Every structure is written in structure tokens, then in C-alpha cells.
Short mmCIF file of C-alpha atoms and ligand atoms in Angstrom, two decimals:
data_model
loop_
_atom_site.label_atom_id
_atom_site.label_comp_id
_atom_site.label_asym_id
_atom_site.label_seq_id
_atom_site.Cartn_x
_atom_site.Cartn_y
_atom_site.Cartn_z
CA MET A 206 104.61 90.77 71.79
CA LYS A 207 103.52 87.96 69.58
CA ASN A 208 107.08 87.41 68.34
CA GLU A 209 108.87 87.55 71.74
CA LYS A 210 109.72 85.04 74.50
CA ALA A 211 108.65 85.00 78.01
CA VAL A 212 109.42 83.03 81.12
CA VAL A 213 106.60 82.24 83.55
CA VAL A 214 107.20 81.66 87.23
CA PHE A 215 105.27 78.64 87.72
CA SER A 216 104.16 76.61 90.78
CA GLY A 217 101.43 74.47 89.38
CA GLY A 218 98.81 76.35 91.36
CA GLN A 219 95.72 78.08 90.02
CA ASP A 220 97.31 81.49 89.61
CA SER A 221 100.44 80.62 87.90
CA THR A 222 98.82 78.13 85.62
CA THR A 223 96.27 80.87 84.60
CA CYS A 224 99.36 83.07 83.93
CA LEU A 225 100.87 80.33 81.81
CA PHE A 226 97.84 80.16 79.56
CA TRP A 227 97.84 84.01 79.46
CA ALA A 228 101.49 83.91 78.38
CA LEU A 229 100.87 81.24 75.70
CA LYS A 230 98.29 83.53 74.20
CA THR A 231 100.54 86.59 74.40
CA PHE A 232 103.85 85.47 73.29
CA LYS A 233 105.42 83.41 70.64
CA GLU A 234 107.51 81.22 72.88
CA VAL A 235 106.96 80.40 76.55
CA GLU A 236 109.06 78.74 79.20
CA ALA A 237 108.33 77.90 82.87
CA VAL A 238 110.53 77.94 85.89
CA THR A 239 109.54 76.30 89.19
CA PHE A 240 111.47 76.74 92.42
CA ASN A 241 112.16 73.77 94.59
CA TYR A 242 112.44 74.99 98.30
CA ASN A 243 111.62 71.74 100.02
CA GLN A 244 107.93 72.52 99.87
CA ARG A 245 105.77 70.61 102.29
CA HIS A 246 104.43 68.86 99.20
CA LYS A 247 106.82 67.55 96.69
CA LEU A 248 103.69 67.02 94.66
CA GLU A 249 103.68 70.64 93.75
CA ILE A 250 106.84 70.06 91.56
CA GLU A 251 105.38 67.06 89.99
CA VAL A 252 102.12 68.81 89.21
CA ALA A 253 104.04 71.72 87.62
CA ALA A 254 106.17 69.40 85.54
CA SER A 255 103.30 67.39 84.28
CA ILE A 256 101.41 70.60 83.27
CA ALA A 257 104.46 71.92 81.51
CA LYS A 258 104.84 68.68 79.66
CA ASP A 259 101.11 68.40 78.56
CA LEU A 260 101.47 71.95 77.30
CA GLY A 261 104.59 71.44 75.50
CA ILE A 262 106.55 73.94 77.47
CA LYS A 263 110.33 73.90 78.32
CA HIS A 264 110.36 73.56 82.17
CA THR A 265 113.19 74.27 84.48
CA VAL A 266 113.21 73.39 88.22
CA LEU A 267 115.58 75.52 90.14
CA ASP A 268 116.93 74.28 93.62
CA MET A 269 116.08 77.01 96.26
CA SER A 270 116.44 74.89 99.35
CA LEU A 271 118.50 77.57 100.83
CA LEU A 272 115.08 79.32 101.41
CA ASN A 273 114.35 76.63 103.91
CA GLN A 274 117.43 77.33 105.71
CA LEU A 275 116.83 81.03 105.77
CA ALA A 276 113.21 81.18 106.79
CA PRO A 277 111.77 78.03 108.34
CA ASN A 278 107.92 78.31 108.09
CA ALA A 279 104.75 76.39 107.82
CA LEU A 280 105.18 75.52 104.04
CA THR A 281 108.57 73.97 104.57
CA ARG A 282 108.56 72.61 108.16
CA SER A 283 105.91 70.06 108.93
CA ASP A 284 106.06 70.89 112.66
CA ILE A 285 104.81 74.37 112.23
CA GLN A 286 101.11 74.69 111.84
CA ILE A 287 99.47 76.76 109.02
CA LYS A 288 97.47 79.40 110.47
CA HIS A 289 96.12 82.78 109.47
CA LYS A 290 94.80 85.54 111.51
CA GLU A 291 92.93 88.45 109.90
CA GLY A 292 95.25 91.31 109.23
CA GLU A 293 98.43 89.39 109.88
CA LEU A 294 100.96 87.71 107.58
CA PRO A 295 99.95 84.01 107.47
CA SER A 296 102.58 81.55 108.90
CA THR A 297 103.32 80.43 105.34
CA PHE A 298 105.23 83.61 104.75
CA VAL A 299 108.88 83.56 103.66
CA ASP A 300 110.56 87.07 103.73
CA GLY A 301 111.69 87.99 100.19
CA ARG A 302 110.58 84.97 98.49
CA ASN A 303 109.26 86.64 95.44
CA LEU A 304 112.23 88.98 95.35
CA LEU A 305 114.45 85.95 95.18
CA PHE A 306 112.26 84.00 92.74
CA LEU A 307 111.92 86.83 90.31
CA SER A 308 115.59 87.56 90.37
CA PHE A 309 116.60 83.98 89.61
CA ALA A 310 113.78 83.79 86.97
CA ALA A 311 115.36 86.95 85.33
CA VAL A 312 118.89 85.47 85.25
CA LEU A 313 117.39 82.32 83.60
CA ALA A 314 115.39 84.40 81.25
CA LYS A 315 118.28 86.46 80.07
CA GLN A 316 120.24 83.40 79.37
CA SER A 317 117.45 81.87 77.24
CA GLY A 318 117.00 85.16 75.23
CA ALA A 319 113.64 86.09 76.98
CA ARG A 320 113.01 89.56 78.12
CA HIS A 321 109.55 89.10 79.46
CA LEU A 322 108.82 87.71 83.02
CA VAL A 323 105.28 86.63 84.01
CA THR A 324 104.38 86.16 87.57
CA GLY A 325 100.90 85.45 89.14
CA VAL A 326 101.50 87.96 92.18
CA CYS A 327 98.34 89.76 93.14
CA GLU A 328 97.88 92.83 95.31
CA THR A 329 94.18 91.88 95.91
CA ASP A 330 95.29 88.76 97.71
CA PHE A 331 94.31 88.86 101.36
CA SER A 332 97.72 87.79 102.39
CA GLY A 333 99.42 91.06 102.01
CA TYR A 334 103.00 89.89 101.16
CA PRO A 335 105.06 92.97 100.60
CA ASP A 336 106.89 91.57 97.63
CA CYS A 337 103.62 90.76 95.82
CA ARG A 338 102.67 94.42 95.71
CA ASP A 339 102.66 96.43 92.48
CA VAL A 340 105.07 99.06 93.63
CA PHE A 341 107.64 96.40 94.57
CA ILE A 342 107.27 94.64 91.16
CA LYS A 343 107.86 97.96 89.36
CA SER A 344 110.88 98.74 91.56
CA LEU A 345 112.28 95.27 90.94
CA ASN A 346 111.80 95.73 87.35
CA VAL A 347 113.91 98.72 87.31
CA THR A 348 116.51 97.07 89.55
CA LEU A 349 116.79 93.97 87.32
CA ASN A 350 117.15 96.15 84.26
CA LEU A 351 119.97 98.00 85.86
CA ALA A 352 121.49 94.90 87.37
CA MET A 353 121.76 93.05 84.21
CA ASP A 354 121.69 95.93 81.58
CA TYR A 355 118.71 94.32 79.88
CA GLN A 356 115.23 95.37 79.15
CA PHE A 357 113.19 93.09 81.07
CA VAL A 358 109.39 93.53 81.33
CA ILE A 359 107.70 91.97 84.25
CA HIS A 360 104.05 91.19 83.52
CA THR A 361 101.53 90.60 86.40
CA PRO A 362 98.28 89.60 84.74
CA LEU A 363 96.60 88.89 88.16
CA MET A 364 97.75 91.92 90.03
CA TRP A 365 94.38 93.68 90.41
CA LEU A 366 92.06 90.62 90.16
CA ASN A 367 90.34 88.98 92.93
CA LYS A 368 90.00 85.07 92.87
CA ALA A 369 86.71 85.12 91.12
CA GLU A 370 88.23 87.41 88.41
CA THR A 371 91.13 85.00 88.14
CA TRP A 372 88.70 82.18 87.38
CA LYS A 373 87.02 84.40 84.72
CA LEU A 374 90.28 85.09 83.13
CA ALA A 375 91.08 81.30 82.97
CA ASP A 376 87.69 80.80 81.39
CA GLU A 377 88.36 83.60 78.70
CA LEU A 378 91.55 81.85 77.87
CA GLY A 379 89.77 78.65 77.40
CA ALA A 380 91.42 77.10 80.36
CA PHE A 381 88.85 76.93 83.04
CA GLU A 382 88.48 73.23 83.19
CA PHE A 383 92.25 72.60 82.88
CA VAL A 384 93.00 75.07 85.68
CA ARG A 385 90.28 73.67 87.88
CA ASN A 386 91.23 69.98 87.55
CA ARG A 387 94.92 69.89 87.11
CA THR A 388 96.25 72.53 89.44
CA LEU A 389 97.26 72.21 93.06
CA THR A 390 96.64 75.09 95.46
CA CYS A 391 95.74 73.13 98.58
CA TYR A 392 98.16 73.16 101.52
CA ASN A 393 97.19 69.51 102.14
CA GLY A 394 98.42 68.46 98.81
CA ILE A 395 95.10 67.56 97.17
CA ILE A 396 94.75 68.46 93.45
CA ALA A 397 91.90 70.25 91.83
CA ASP A 398 89.21 71.25 94.43
CA GLY A 399 91.53 70.28 97.21
CA CYS A 400 90.72 69.48 100.87
CA GLY A 401 88.17 72.38 100.93
CA GLU A 402 89.30 73.26 104.58
CA CYS A 403 92.73 74.87 104.47
CA PRO A 404 93.09 78.71 103.85
CA ALA A 405 94.16 78.22 100.34
CA CYS A 406 91.15 75.98 99.42
CA ILE A 407 88.74 78.28 101.14
CA LEU A 408 90.03 81.19 99.22
CA ARG A 409 90.04 79.24 95.93
CA LYS A 410 86.48 77.80 96.54
CA ARG A 411 85.09 81.18 97.56
CA GLY A 412 86.32 82.69 94.27
CA LEU A 413 85.23 79.81 92.22
CA GLU A 414 81.62 79.87 93.67
CA GLN A 415 81.47 83.63 93.18
CA TYR A 416 82.51 83.36 89.54
CA LEU A 417 80.12 80.51 88.87
CA ALA A 418 77.29 82.33 90.40
CA GLU A 419 78.08 85.55 88.40
CA LYS A 420 78.41 83.49 85.20
CA GLU A 421 74.97 81.86 85.99
CA ARG A 422 73.38 85.26 86.30
CA GLY A 423 74.98 86.33 83.02
CA ASN A 424 77.20 89.14 84.44
CA ALA A 425 80.49 87.43 83.96
ZN1 LIG B 134 93.19 72.41 101.01
#
């Protein structure tokens, strides 16, 4: 795949930034696409743009503000509290978000002559979004190919990794410090290690500590 081109669905967070580094190692040419859906933190778009700029990657921001109109939720409306109960979808859930994002990314990819799409979706993730599951991605891949008569390949390098393994992958790609210091995962809009208290920070921190402990023991 070294002589081919890929488009990475990129939010500026830990997962998609790790995917970006994976894509840079895997493909000859890489572009990034970020979706603007009136996220609670506009900073997310700025972080994504600044990472793409520093890595010398073409970056497209697509306006998806209709998502806010369709599915008001905790990420887009400041009056809804972010909460998460075990076994339930968190209040940050937007129905069909990945379906929409990947479909738009595919249109963009075809226009720019790329047939590879890279997304950081993960089935191991506790959240349980149905459109992050492997079976959905495979199904969408077939659908996109039929819809546009084009041989897309959707890559999901994180699909079966837990958070600790995602940190390990970033480290193997030589991007551990970059991912740790430059990405934004925190729901409260704090870069790098974040606020430490929101669900996203807790998940990220738990994975980081687990990875560092394993590395310390020489198992990683
Ligand atoms: Zn946080």
C-alpha cells in the first residue's frame, strides 16, 4: 500500500491521531478530514488543524452542523450534562454519526483519488456505539463500493485494541510523546492529559497508566 493514498477521519484526539501516524507509515500520501458539527469545544477543530499542519498533511474541515439539528446531545448542547451509566450508551451518542462521517469521507476520498479510508473506531471501546463495530464497518465498506462503483478499503487499526494497546501502537509508531502532548480527548477541552475527571480522560488515563506499567515490567 506504500504507493497509494489514504484519507484519515481525524478529530485531533488520541485515537485518530494514532491512526494518522499509522497511515503515514502505511501509505505514500495521506490526507485528513475533520467534521465540524458544532462540537462543544471548537478547540477540537483547532487542535486537528494544528496537528495536520505540523505533520504537513492536507486537511479538510467539512461542515456537519446538520448533525446538531438531527441529534441534540451532550457534545453539541451545553445544557445537556455528559453522563455515562455502565451498560448504556453515553449521553454523547449521536445516532449514525460514524455512518455519516465515513460516507462523507468516502466522497472526499474518491474526489482526491484515494481509495483507502482510515478510522479510529474501536469495538473494544466501552461505549458500544453500533456504528463503531467491525461488522458495521465491513457492511459499510461493501455499501460504499456499490454506491460509488469504487474499490474503497476501510482500515480500522484500533478495532480490537484496548486503550493501553492504542498507547503501545503510538509508541511503536514513534509518536507516543506527540500523541500524549498534542491531542485533545477531554470533554472539558483540556489538551494532553486533560481534566482527569471526565469519562474520556478517565478512560485515556487508565489506558496510559496500564501501558506504562506494562512497559516498566518489560512486557509491552
Ligand atoms: Zn477531561
